[in-house]
Amino acid sequence: MTTYIIRRLLQSIIVVIGVTLLVYMILFQTGDPTFLSVSPDATADEIARVRHQLGYDRPWFVQYGDFLGGLVRGDLGTSLRQQRPVFDIVTEKLPATLELTVAALALALVVAIPAGIVSATRRNSIWDNLAMLGALAGQSMPVFFLGIMLLYIFGGQLGWFPIGGKGQGGFIDELRHLVLPAVALGSVSMARNTRLMRSNLLEVLSQDYIRTAKAKGLKEYRVVLGHALKNSLIPVITIIGLDFSVLLGGAVVTETVFAWPGVGSMAVKAIGQRDFPVVVGSVTILSLLFVFINLLVDLTYGYLDPRIRYG
């Protein structure tokens, strides 16, 4: 197990380096950010001096090497717009993004697992048909379209929920602000996991050991919950790691639609401002989160399925 963990950590480091290198190369081609740090009427000599001071007159790979050196020390640079450490800026917004992502994922699983169980155990019933219809609708609608519809119906027309922002009036107020963006962001994951849970459970319920358990006179709920559910969850757990990355990416759109003050909306704004350090710092921290969650998912396999062994 130790060897496996070390190998996965090394792979994760390579992933983070690859992602940040790609972002750095793309941003380097978008233009010189020196002009963000000088006045509009600055002379050519002053612009050249500031460019040299910021280090933007060096080759991109040299600048990227400096970035990696700072990353090892926990230094992600300084924002060109705010003149503050990037690490502080990103970590201020990160809790909001994590709150939205975790809420969307939790909501998706809370709905998908029971819906998948009911759909599989009541195959071809009205409940099965309704669950599959809802799953199809959830996978068909883009997040931005669903978000706008939720805002229009439940925020604008019915007035049940706020139409934007995070809320500052205590737990209940923040929860009301969280509901609509979490539903919009988690809709695709909810639909996919419902279908996956149904198909996996149907397969497991057809196994010999399930028929043996039923032949012993065990009640259906004990057979499903005590014997079939654990093995049916293994592929779902696999998808959770992928869902987390998808939800982090989808949070960019969701945060923009719902004016949610997270890393995604901040990164979009930083791209428009060509604030390179903030963009690269945001991507780096989100990449670290992604590889960490996937490592936890891999280690969970051993608990859910004793047949899995790591060399």
PDB file of C-alpha atoms in Angstrom:
ATOM      1  CA  MET A   1       0.000   0.000   0.000  1.00  0.00           C
ATOM      2  CA  THR A   2       2.845   2.389   0.814  1.00  0.00           C
ATOM      3  CA  THR A   3       4.408   1.840  -2.606  1.00  0.00           C
ATOM      4  CA  TYR A   4       1.059   2.511  -4.270  1.00  0.00           C
ATOM      5  CA  ILE A   5       0.536   5.751  -2.324  1.00  0.00           C
ATOM      6  CA  ILE A   6       4.029   7.004  -3.234  1.00  0.00           C
ATOM      7  CA  ARG A   7       3.475   6.140  -6.892  1.00  0.00           C
ATOM      8  CA  ARG A   8       0.111   7.941  -6.929  1.00  0.00           C
ATOM      9  CA  LEU A   9       1.652  10.992  -5.242  1.00  0.00           C
ATOM     10  CA  LEU A  10       4.360  11.157  -7.910  1.00  0.00           C
ATOM     11  CA  GLN A  11       1.725  10.864 -10.629  1.00  0.00           C
ATOM     12  CA  SER A  12      -0.265  13.647  -8.974  1.00  0.00           C
ATOM     13  CA  ILE A  13       2.765  15.940  -8.966  1.00  0.00           C
ATOM     14  CA  ILE A  14       3.244  15.321 -12.688  1.00  0.00           C
ATOM     15  CA  VAL A  15      -0.421  16.150 -13.318  1.00  0.00           C
ATOM     16  CA  VAL A  16      -0.178  19.444 -11.430  1.00  0.00           C
ATOM     17  CA  ILE A  17       3.005  20.408 -13.274  1.00  0.00           C
ATOM     18  CA  GLY A  18       1.428  19.536 -16.623  1.00  0.00           C
ATOM     19  CA  VAL A  19      -1.732  21.545 -15.963  1.00  0.00           C
ATOM     20  CA  THR A  20       0.058  24.637 -14.696  1.00  0.00           C
ATOM     21  CA  LEU A  21       2.614  24.443 -17.550  1.00  0.00           C
ATOM     22  CA  LEU A  22      -0.180  24.357 -20.126  1.00  0.00           C
ATOM     23  CA  VAL A  23      -1.983  27.308 -18.531  1.00  0.00           C
ATOM     24  CA  TYR A  24       1.259  29.253 -18.246  1.00  0.00           C
ATOM     25  CA  MET A  25       2.086  28.696 -21.918  1.00  0.00           C
ATOM     26  CA  ILE A  26      -1.397  29.770 -23.046  1.00  0.00           C
ATOM     27  CA  LEU A  27      -1.418  32.898 -20.894  1.00  0.00           C
ATOM     28  CA  PHE A  28       2.054  33.850 -22.080  1.00  0.00           C
ATOM     29  CA  GLN A  29       0.681  34.071 -25.617  1.00  0.00           C
ATOM     30  CA  THR A  30      -2.185  36.431 -24.693  1.00  0.00           C
ATOM     31  CA  GLY A  31      -0.064  39.565 -24.328  1.00  0.00           C
ATOM     32  CA  ASP A  32       2.263  41.508 -22.082  1.00  0.00           C
ATOM     33  CA  PRO A  33       0.699  42.158 -18.641  1.00  0.00           C
ATOM     34  CA  THR A  34       3.248  44.887 -17.851  1.00  0.00           C
ATOM     35  CA  PHE A  35       0.760  47.561 -18.959  1.00  0.00           C
ATOM     36  CA  LEU A  36      -1.470  46.633 -15.994  1.00  0.00           C
ATOM     37  CA  SER A  37       1.245  47.909 -13.659  1.00  0.00           C
ATOM     38  CA  VAL A  38       2.028  51.239 -15.308  1.00  0.00           C
ATOM     39  CA  SER A  39       0.039  54.386 -15.947  1.00  0.00           C
ATOM     40  CA  PRO A  40      -1.538  54.922 -19.397  1.00  0.00           C
ATOM     41  CA  ASP A  41       0.872  57.776 -20.145  1.00  0.00           C
ATOM     42  CA  ALA A  42       4.027  55.891 -19.109  1.00  0.00           C
ATOM     43  CA  THR A  43       7.066  56.320 -21.303  1.00  0.00           C
ATOM     44  CA  ALA A  44       8.751  53.454 -23.152  1.00  0.00           C
ATOM     45  CA  ASP A  45      11.682  53.569 -20.730  1.00  0.00           C
ATOM     46  CA  GLU A  46       9.361  53.339 -17.737  1.00  0.00           C
ATOM     47  CA  ILE A  47       7.474  50.427 -19.294  1.00  0.00           C
ATOM     48  CA  ALA A  48      10.749  48.615 -19.977  1.00  0.00           C
ATOM     49  CA  ARG A  49      11.908  49.246 -16.397  1.00  0.00           C
ATOM     50  CA  VAL A  50       8.679  47.845 -14.905  1.00  0.00           C
ATOM     51  CA  ARG A  51       8.763  44.882 -17.309  1.00  0.00           C
ATOM     52  CA  HIS A  52      12.285  44.057 -16.146  1.00  0.00           C
ATOM     53  CA  GLN A  53      11.328  44.582 -12.516  1.00  0.00           C
ATOM     54  CA  LEU A  54       8.408  42.150 -12.830  1.00  0.00           C
ATOM     55  CA  GLY A  55      10.547  39.681 -14.785  1.00  0.00           C
ATOM     56  CA  TYR A  56       8.343  39.633 -17.881  1.00  0.00           C
ATOM     57  CA  ASP A  57      11.285  40.367 -20.169  1.00  0.00           C
ATOM     58  CA  ARG A  58      12.635  36.856 -19.610  1.00  0.00           C
ATOM     59  CA  PRO A  59      11.692  33.693 -21.597  1.00  0.00           C
ATOM     60  CA  TRP A  60       8.449  32.050 -20.473  1.00  0.00           C
ATOM     61  CA  PHE A  61      10.185  28.851 -19.322  1.00  0.00           C
ATOM     62  CA  VAL A  62      12.431  30.858 -17.003  1.00  0.00           C
ATOM     63  CA  GLN A  63       9.387  32.588 -15.535  1.00  0.00           C
ATOM     64  CA  TYR A  64       7.665  29.216 -15.147  1.00  0.00           C
ATOM     65  CA  GLY A  65      10.710  27.814 -13.376  1.00  0.00           C
ATOM     66  CA  ASP A  66      10.518  30.699 -10.900  1.00  0.00           C
ATOM     67  CA  PHE A  67       6.819  29.944 -10.411  1.00  0.00           C
ATOM     68  CA  LEU A  68       7.552  26.296  -9.552  1.00  0.00           C
ATOM     69  CA  GLY A  69      10.241  27.390  -7.115  1.00  0.00           C
ATOM     70  CA  GLY A  70       7.765  29.715  -5.430  1.00  0.00           C
ATOM     71  CA  LEU A  71       5.119  26.978  -5.380  1.00  0.00           C
ATOM     72  CA  VAL A  72       7.418  24.710  -3.397  1.00  0.00           C
ATOM     73  CA  ARG A  73       7.775  27.529  -0.850  1.00  0.00           C
ATOM     74  CA  GLY A  74       4.036  28.192  -0.816  1.00  0.00           C
ATOM     75  CA  ASP A  75       4.412  31.444  -2.767  1.00  0.00           C
ATOM     76  CA  LEU A  76       2.105  31.830  -5.772  1.00  0.00           C
ATOM     77  CA  GLY A  77       3.216  35.356  -6.596  1.00  0.00           C
ATOM     78  CA  THR A  78       1.504  38.731  -6.330  1.00  0.00           C
ATOM     79  CA  SER A  79      -1.641  39.892  -8.104  1.00  0.00           C
ATOM     80  CA  LEU A  80      -0.995  42.540 -10.740  1.00  0.00           C
ATOM     81  CA  ARG A  81      -4.346  44.190 -10.065  1.00  0.00           C
ATOM     82  CA  GLN A  82      -4.717  43.952  -6.294  1.00  0.00           C
ATOM     83  CA  GLN A  83      -1.027  43.946  -5.355  1.00  0.00           C
ATOM     84  CA  ARG A  84      -1.692  41.209  -2.824  1.00  0.00           C
ATOM     85  CA  PRO A  85      -0.332  37.658  -2.460  1.00  0.00           C
ATOM     86  CA  VAL A  86      -2.176  35.334  -4.829  1.00  0.00           C
ATOM     87  CA  PHE A  87      -2.349  32.619  -2.189  1.00  0.00           C
ATOM     88  CA  ASP A  88      -4.343  34.913   0.110  1.00  0.00           C
ATOM     89  CA  ILE A  89      -6.674  35.983  -2.705  1.00  0.00           C
ATOM     90  CA  VAL A  90      -7.448  32.420  -3.811  1.00  0.00           C
ATOM     91  CA  THR A  91      -7.861  31.018  -0.308  1.00  0.00           C
ATOM     92  CA  GLU A  92     -10.348  33.781   0.499  1.00  0.00           C
ATOM     93  CA  LYS A  93     -12.555  32.599  -2.372  1.00  0.00           C
ATOM     94  CA  LEU A  94     -11.859  28.874  -2.053  1.00  0.00           C
ATOM     95  CA  PRO A  95     -14.298  28.132   0.828  1.00  0.00           C
ATOM     96  CA  ALA A  96     -17.218  29.416  -1.248  1.00  0.00           C
ATOM     97  CA  THR A  97     -16.276  27.191  -4.198  1.00  0.00           C
ATOM     98  CA  LEU A  98     -15.778  24.152  -1.955  1.00  0.00           C
ATOM     99  CA  GLU A  99     -19.088  24.835  -0.231  1.00  0.00           C
ATOM    100  CA  LEU A 100     -20.902  24.937  -3.555  1.00  0.00           C
ATOM    101  CA  THR A 101     -19.079  21.892  -4.971  1.00  0.00           C
ATOM    102  CA  VAL A 102     -19.554  19.719  -1.882  1.00  0.00           C
ATOM    103  CA  ALA A 103     -23.213  20.747  -1.590  1.00  0.00           C
ATOM    104  CA  ALA A 104     -23.823  19.883  -5.251  1.00  0.00           C
ATOM    105  CA  LEU A 105     -22.071  16.517  -4.921  1.00  0.00           C
ATOM    106  CA  ALA A 106     -23.828  15.674  -1.652  1.00  0.00           C
ATOM    107  CA  LEU A 107     -27.203  16.616  -3.101  1.00  0.00           C
ATOM    108  CA  ALA A 108     -26.514  14.510  -6.178  1.00  0.00           C
ATOM    109  CA  LEU A 109     -25.655  11.438  -4.096  1.00  0.00           C
ATOM    110  CA  VAL A 110     -28.517  11.911  -1.621  1.00  0.00           C
ATOM    111  CA  VAL A 111     -30.961  11.893  -4.532  1.00  0.00           C
ATOM    112  CA  ALA A 112     -29.191   9.487  -6.905  1.00  0.00           C
ATOM    113  CA  ILE A 113     -28.533   6.545  -4.563  1.00  0.00           C
ATOM    114  CA  PRO A 114     -32.119   6.180  -3.227  1.00  0.00           C
ATOM    115  CA  ALA A 115     -33.543   6.859  -6.693  1.00  0.00           C
ATOM    116  CA  GLY A 116     -31.269   4.211  -8.208  1.00  0.00           C
ATOM    117  CA  ILE A 117     -32.201   1.681  -5.526  1.00  0.00           C
ATOM    118  CA  VAL A 118     -35.934   2.244  -5.982  1.00  0.00           C
ATOM    119  CA  SER A 119     -35.575   2.163  -9.759  1.00  0.00           C
ATOM    120  CA  ALA A 120     -33.661  -1.137  -9.701  1.00  0.00           C
ATOM    121  CA  THR A 121     -35.841  -2.895  -7.140  1.00  0.00           C
ATOM    122  CA  ARG A 122     -39.060  -1.694  -8.838  1.00  0.00           C
ATOM    123  CA  ARG A 123     -37.945  -2.284 -12.403  1.00  0.00           C
ATOM    124  CA  ASN A 124     -40.369  -1.165 -15.146  1.00  0.00           C
ATOM    125  CA  SER A 125     -42.692   0.386 -12.569  1.00  0.00           C
ATOM    126  CA  ILE A 126     -43.916   3.979 -12.666  1.00  0.00           C
ATOM    127  CA  TRP A 127     -41.169   4.883 -10.158  1.00  0.00           C
ATOM    128  CA  ASP A 128     -38.529   3.394 -12.443  1.00  0.00           C
ATOM    129  CA  ASN A 129     -39.890   5.292 -15.440  1.00  0.00           C
ATOM    130  CA  LEU A 130     -40.050   8.584 -13.519  1.00  0.00           C
ATOM    131  CA  ALA A 131     -36.488   8.163 -12.229  1.00  0.00           C
ATOM    132  CA  MET A 132     -35.125   7.421 -15.706  1.00  0.00           C
ATOM    133  CA  LEU A 133     -37.086  10.326 -17.206  1.00  0.00           C
ATOM    134  CA  GLY A 134     -35.646  12.676 -14.588  1.00  0.00           C
ATOM    135  CA  ALA A 135     -32.151  11.311 -15.201  1.00  0.00           C
ATOM    136  CA  LEU A 136     -32.500  11.855 -18.932  1.00  0.00           C
ATOM    137  CA  ALA A 137     -33.678  15.426 -18.400  1.00  0.00           C
ATOM    138  CA  GLY A 138     -30.847  16.118 -15.960  1.00  0.00           C
ATOM    139  CA  GLN A 139     -28.191  14.927 -18.398  1.00  0.00           C
ATOM    140  CA  SER A 140     -29.739  16.784 -21.349  1.00  0.00           C
ATOM    141  CA  MET A 141     -29.937  20.316 -19.933  1.00  0.00           C
ATOM    142  CA  PRO A 142     -26.779  22.473 -19.869  1.00  0.00           C
ATOM    143  CA  VAL A 143     -25.899  23.861 -16.448  1.00  0.00           C
ATOM    144  CA  PHE A 144     -26.223  27.491 -17.544  1.00  0.00           C
ATOM    145  CA  PHE A 145     -29.707  26.882 -19.022  1.00  0.00           C
ATOM    146  CA  LEU A 146     -30.941  25.031 -15.948  1.00  0.00           C
ATOM    147  CA  GLY A 147     -29.472  27.727 -13.716  1.00  0.00           C
ATOM    148  CA  ILE A 148     -31.268  30.492 -15.594  1.00  0.00           C
ATOM    149  CA  MET A 149     -34.544  28.534 -15.479  1.00  0.00           C
ATOM    150  CA  LEU A 150     -34.199  27.928 -11.747  1.00  0.00           C
ATOM    151  CA  LEU A 151     -33.524  31.624 -11.188  1.00  0.00           C
ATOM    152  CA  TYR A 152     -36.502  32.637 -13.318  1.00  0.00           C
ATOM    153  CA  ILE A 153     -39.011  30.188 -11.793  1.00  0.00           C
ATOM    154  CA  PHE A 154     -37.991  29.788  -8.153  1.00  0.00           C
ATOM    155  CA  GLY A 155     -36.228  33.116  -7.724  1.00  0.00           C
ATOM    156  CA  GLY A 156     -38.097  35.539  -9.955  1.00  0.00           C
ATOM    157  CA  GLN A 157     -41.622  34.172 -10.367  1.00  0.00           C
ATOM    158  CA  LEU A 158     -42.199  32.299  -7.107  1.00  0.00           C
ATOM    159  CA  GLY A 159     -39.712  34.216  -4.966  1.00  0.00           C
ATOM    160  CA  TRP A 160     -38.830  31.154  -2.906  1.00  0.00           C
ATOM    161  CA  PHE A 161     -35.076  31.641  -3.144  1.00  0.00           C
ATOM    162  CA  PRO A 162     -32.686  34.587  -3.641  1.00  0.00           C
ATOM    163  CA  ILE A 163     -31.593  35.203  -7.213  1.00  0.00           C
ATOM    164  CA  GLY A 164     -27.870  35.621  -6.563  1.00  0.00           C
ATOM    165  CA  GLY A 165     -25.016  36.071  -4.133  1.00  0.00           C
ATOM    166  CA  LYS A 166     -23.955  34.007  -1.158  1.00  0.00           C
ATOM    167  CA  GLY A 167     -25.970  35.565   1.635  1.00  0.00           C
ATOM    168  CA  GLN A 168     -24.712  37.160   4.812  1.00  0.00           C
ATOM    169  CA  GLY A 169     -27.697  36.793   7.138  1.00  0.00           C
ATOM    170  CA  GLY A 170     -26.799  33.654   9.035  1.00  0.00           C
ATOM    171  CA  PHE A 171     -27.055  29.928   8.328  1.00  0.00           C
ATOM    172  CA  ILE A 172     -30.631  29.897   7.005  1.00  0.00           C
ATOM    173  CA  ASP A 173     -30.000  32.812   4.679  1.00  0.00           C
ATOM    174  CA  GLU A 174     -26.806  31.254   3.318  1.00  0.00           C
ATOM    175  CA  LEU A 175     -28.607  27.924   2.875  1.00  0.00           C
ATOM    176  CA  ARG A 176     -31.363  29.597   0.838  1.00  0.00           C
ATOM    177  CA  HIS A 177     -28.733  31.195  -1.392  1.00  0.00           C
ATOM    178  CA  LEU A 178     -26.998  27.815  -1.791  1.00  0.00           C
ATOM    179  CA  VAL A 179     -29.977  25.686  -2.865  1.00  0.00           C
ATOM    180  CA  LEU A 180     -30.447  26.835  -6.468  1.00  0.00           C
ATOM    181  CA  PRO A 181     -26.758  26.885  -7.513  1.00  0.00           C
ATOM    182  CA  ALA A 182     -26.215  23.477  -5.857  1.00  0.00           C
ATOM    183  CA  VAL A 183     -29.183  21.984  -7.747  1.00  0.00           C
ATOM    184  CA  ALA A 184     -28.010  23.468 -11.039  1.00  0.00           C
ATOM    185  CA  LEU A 185     -24.408  22.354 -10.575  1.00  0.00           C
ATOM    186  CA  GLY A 186     -25.269  18.872  -9.303  1.00  0.00           C
ATOM    187  CA  SER A 187     -27.976  18.059 -11.856  1.00  0.00           C
ATOM    188  CA  VAL A 188     -25.735  16.201 -14.324  1.00  0.00           C
ATOM    189  CA  SER A 189     -23.983  14.258 -11.573  1.00  0.00           C
ATOM    190  CA  MET A 190     -27.335  13.426 -10.014  1.00  0.00           C
ATOM    191  CA  ALA A 191     -28.704  12.073 -13.281  1.00  0.00           C
ATOM    192  CA  ARG A 192     -25.568  10.093 -14.176  1.00  0.00           C
ATOM    193  CA  ASN A 193     -25.263   8.488 -10.747  1.00  0.00           C
ATOM    194  CA  THR A 194     -28.951   7.526 -10.730  1.00  0.00           C
ATOM    195  CA  ARG A 195     -28.552   5.615 -13.983  1.00  0.00           C
ATOM    196  CA  LEU A 196     -25.244   4.120 -12.853  1.00  0.00           C
ATOM    197  CA  MET A 197     -26.665   3.032  -9.494  1.00  0.00           C
ATOM    198  CA  ARG A 198     -29.649   1.401 -11.180  1.00  0.00           C
ATOM    199  CA  SER A 199     -27.602  -0.554 -13.717  1.00  0.00           C
ATOM    200  CA  ASN A 200     -25.020  -1.699 -11.138  1.00  0.00           C
ATOM    201  CA  LEU A 201     -27.648  -2.802  -8.651  1.00  0.00           C
ATOM    202  CA  LEU A 202     -29.564  -4.727 -11.318  1.00  0.00           C
ATOM    203  CA  GLU A 203     -26.359  -6.563 -12.208  1.00  0.00           C
ATOM    204  CA  VAL A 204     -25.520  -7.374  -8.589  1.00  0.00           C
ATOM    205  CA  LEU A 205     -29.068  -8.526  -7.835  1.00  0.00           C
ATOM    206  CA  SER A 206     -28.692 -11.172 -10.542  1.00  0.00           C
ATOM    207  CA  GLN A 207     -25.621 -12.747  -8.888  1.00  0.00           C
ATOM    208  CA  ASP A 208     -25.714 -16.205  -7.318  1.00  0.00           C
ATOM    209  CA  TYR A 209     -24.949 -15.033  -3.788  1.00  0.00           C
ATOM    210  CA  ILE A 210     -27.960 -12.720  -3.904  1.00  0.00           C
ATOM    211  CA  ARG A 211     -30.224 -15.585  -4.948  1.00  0.00           C
ATOM    212  CA  THR A 212     -28.737 -17.651  -2.122  1.00  0.00           C
ATOM    213  CA  ALA A 213     -29.491 -14.889   0.380  1.00  0.00           C
ATOM    214  CA  LYS A 214     -33.075 -14.699  -0.855  1.00  0.00           C
ATOM    215  CA  ALA A 215     -33.394 -18.502  -0.662  1.00  0.00           C
ATOM    216  CA  LYS A 216     -32.431 -18.344   3.007  1.00  0.00           C
ATOM    217  CA  GLY A 217     -35.545 -16.295   3.643  1.00  0.00           C
ATOM    218  CA  LEU A 218     -33.924 -12.887   4.137  1.00  0.00           C
ATOM    219  CA  LYS A 219     -36.240  -9.948   3.572  1.00  0.00           C
ATOM    220  CA  GLU A 220     -35.696  -7.946   0.424  1.00  0.00           C
ATOM    221  CA  TYR A 221     -34.510  -4.790   2.161  1.00  0.00           C
ATOM    222  CA  ARG A 222     -31.846  -6.779   4.046  1.00  0.00           C
ATOM    223  CA  VAL A 223     -30.672  -8.429   0.840  1.00  0.00           C
ATOM    224  CA  VAL A 224     -30.439  -5.088  -0.964  1.00  0.00           C
ATOM    225  CA  LEU A 225     -28.955  -2.985   1.829  1.00  0.00           C
ATOM    226  CA  GLY A 226     -26.843  -5.666   3.489  1.00  0.00           C
ATOM    227  CA  HIS A 227     -25.507  -7.603   0.514  1.00  0.00           C
ATOM    228  CA  ALA A 228     -26.042  -5.878  -2.834  1.00  0.00           C
ATOM    229  CA  LEU A 229     -25.594  -2.200  -2.047  1.00  0.00           C
ATOM    230  CA  LYS A 230     -21.936  -2.300  -1.002  1.00  0.00           C
ATOM    231  CA  ASN A 231     -20.726  -3.863  -4.251  1.00  0.00           C
ATOM    232  CA  SER A 232     -23.046  -1.650  -6.292  1.00  0.00           C
ATOM    233  CA  LEU A 233     -21.443   1.464  -4.823  1.00  0.00           C
ATOM    234  CA  ILE A 234     -17.937   0.703  -6.131  1.00  0.00           C
ATOM    235  CA  PRO A 235     -18.472   2.209  -9.621  1.00  0.00           C
ATOM    236  CA  VAL A 236     -20.362   5.121  -8.055  1.00  0.00           C
ATOM    237  CA  ILE A 237     -17.386   5.860  -5.801  1.00  0.00           C
ATOM    238  CA  THR A 238     -15.205   5.773  -8.916  1.00  0.00           C
ATOM    239  CA  ILE A 239     -17.388   8.384 -10.575  1.00  0.00           C
ATOM    240  CA  ILE A 240     -17.318  10.627  -7.478  1.00  0.00           C
ATOM    241  CA  GLY A 241     -13.660  11.467  -8.104  1.00  0.00           C
ATOM    242  CA  LEU A 242     -14.467  12.390 -11.688  1.00  0.00           C
ATOM    243  CA  ASP A 243     -17.590  14.241 -10.577  1.00  0.00           C
ATOM    244  CA  PHE A 244     -15.564  16.382  -8.221  1.00  0.00           C
ATOM    245  CA  SER A 245     -13.374  17.632 -11.054  1.00  0.00           C
ATOM    246  CA  VAL A 246     -16.405  18.134 -13.305  1.00  0.00           C
ATOM    247  CA  LEU A 247     -18.201  20.065 -10.589  1.00  0.00           C
ATOM    248  CA  LEU A 248     -15.153  22.248  -9.974  1.00  0.00           C
ATOM    249  CA  GLY A 249     -15.076  23.041 -13.677  1.00  0.00           C
ATOM    250  CA  GLY A 250     -18.828  23.564 -13.799  1.00  0.00           C
ATOM    251  CA  ALA A 251     -18.596  25.863 -10.802  1.00  0.00           C
ATOM    252  CA  VAL A 252     -17.081  28.488 -13.117  1.00  0.00           C
ATOM    253  CA  VAL A 253     -20.343  28.713 -15.080  1.00  0.00           C
ATOM    254  CA  THR A 254     -22.575  28.267 -12.042  1.00  0.00           C
ATOM    255  CA  GLU A 255     -20.778  30.923 -10.028  1.00  0.00           C
ATOM    256  CA  THR A 256     -21.125  33.338 -12.936  1.00  0.00           C
ATOM    257  CA  VAL A 257     -24.869  32.680 -13.378  1.00  0.00           C
ATOM    258  CA  PHE A 258     -25.658  32.925  -9.669  1.00  0.00           C
ATOM    259  CA  ALA A 259     -23.088  35.620  -8.811  1.00  0.00           C
ATOM    260  CA  TRP A 260     -21.480  33.174  -6.381  1.00  0.00           C
ATOM    261  CA  PRO A 261     -18.222  34.624  -4.986  1.00  0.00           C
ATOM    262  CA  GLY A 262     -15.913  31.670  -5.588  1.00  0.00           C
ATOM    263  CA  VAL A 263     -12.630  30.850  -7.275  1.00  0.00           C
ATOM    264  CA  GLY A 264     -14.312  30.173 -10.621  1.00  0.00           C
ATOM    265  CA  SER A 265     -15.885  33.594 -11.042  1.00  0.00           C
ATOM    266  CA  MET A 266     -12.687  35.195  -9.739  1.00  0.00           C
ATOM    267  CA  ALA A 267     -10.585  33.293 -12.303  1.00  0.00           C
ATOM    268  CA  VAL A 268     -12.877  34.392 -15.142  1.00  0.00           C
ATOM    269  CA  LYS A 269     -12.512  37.990 -14.034  1.00  0.00           C
ATOM    270  CA  ALA A 270      -8.726  37.602 -13.727  1.00  0.00           C
ATOM    271  CA  ILE A 271      -8.540  36.222 -17.279  1.00  0.00           C
ATOM    272  CA  GLY A 272     -10.337  39.302 -18.577  1.00  0.00           C
ATOM    273  CA  GLN A 273      -7.911  41.509 -16.643  1.00  0.00           C
ATOM    274  CA  ARG A 274      -4.883  39.444 -17.757  1.00  0.00           C
ATOM    275  CA  ASP A 275      -3.905  39.016 -14.116  1.00  0.00           C
ATOM    276  CA  PHE A 276      -1.592  36.073 -14.843  1.00  0.00           C
ATOM    277  CA  PRO A 277      -0.546  35.221 -11.270  1.00  0.00           C
ATOM    278  CA  VAL A 278      -4.167  34.960 -10.080  1.00  0.00           C
ATOM    279  CA  VAL A 279      -5.177  32.738 -13.002  1.00  0.00           C
ATOM    280  CA  VAL A 280      -2.232  30.363 -12.616  1.00  0.00           C
ATOM    281  CA  GLY A 281      -2.600  30.335  -8.820  1.00  0.00           C
ATOM    282  CA  SER A 282      -6.302  29.481  -9.079  1.00  0.00           C
ATOM    283  CA  VAL A 283      -5.658  26.638 -11.505  1.00  0.00           C
ATOM    284  CA  THR A 284      -2.820  25.306  -9.349  1.00  0.00           C
ATOM    285  CA  ILE A 285      -4.842  25.155  -6.152  1.00  0.00           C
ATOM    286  CA  LEU A 286      -7.845  23.599  -7.898  1.00  0.00           C
ATOM    287  CA  SER A 287      -5.535  21.025  -9.507  1.00  0.00           C
ATOM    288  CA  LEU A 288      -4.079  20.126  -6.120  1.00  0.00           C
ATOM    289  CA  LEU A 289      -7.596  19.624  -4.771  1.00  0.00           C
ATOM    290  CA  PHE A 290      -8.519  17.454  -7.729  1.00  0.00           C
ATOM    291  CA  VAL A 291      -5.563  15.078  -7.432  1.00  0.00           C
ATOM    292  CA  PHE A 292      -6.003  14.847  -3.647  1.00  0.00           C
ATOM    293  CA  ILE A 293      -9.661  13.836  -3.964  1.00  0.00           C
ATOM    294  CA  ASN A 294      -8.817  11.260  -6.630  1.00  0.00           C
ATOM    295  CA  LEU A 295      -6.140   9.781  -4.367  1.00  0.00           C
ATOM    296  CA  LEU A 296      -8.719   9.402  -1.581  1.00  0.00           C
ATOM    297  CA  VAL A 297     -11.114   7.738  -4.017  1.00  0.00           C
ATOM    298  CA  ASP A 298      -8.463   5.226  -5.083  1.00  0.00           C
ATOM    299  CA  LEU A 299      -7.703   4.338  -1.479  1.00  0.00           C
ATOM    300  CA  THR A 300     -11.408   3.850  -0.777  1.00  0.00           C
ATOM    301  CA  TYR A 301     -11.499   0.960  -3.258  1.00  0.00           C
ATOM    302  CA  GLY A 302      -9.645  -1.296  -0.853  1.00  0.00           C
ATOM    303  CA  TYR A 303     -12.286  -0.799   1.807  1.00  0.00           C
ATOM    304  CA  LEU A 304     -15.274  -1.336  -0.486  1.00  0.00           C
ATOM    305  CA  ASP A 305     -13.850  -4.357  -2.314  1.00  0.00           C
ATOM    306  CA  PRO A 306     -11.402  -6.646  -0.418  1.00  0.00           C
ATOM    307  CA  ARG A 307     -10.482  -8.286  -3.748  1.00  0.00           C
ATOM    308  CA  ILE A 308      -8.536  -5.163  -4.688  1.00  0.00           C
ATOM    309  CA  ARG A 309      -4.878  -5.309  -3.713  1.00  0.00           C
ATOM    310  CA  TYR A 310      -2.202  -2.733  -4.384  1.00  0.00           C
ATOM    311  CA  GLY A 311       1.269  -3.949  -5.272  1.00  0.00           C
TER     312      GLY A 311
END
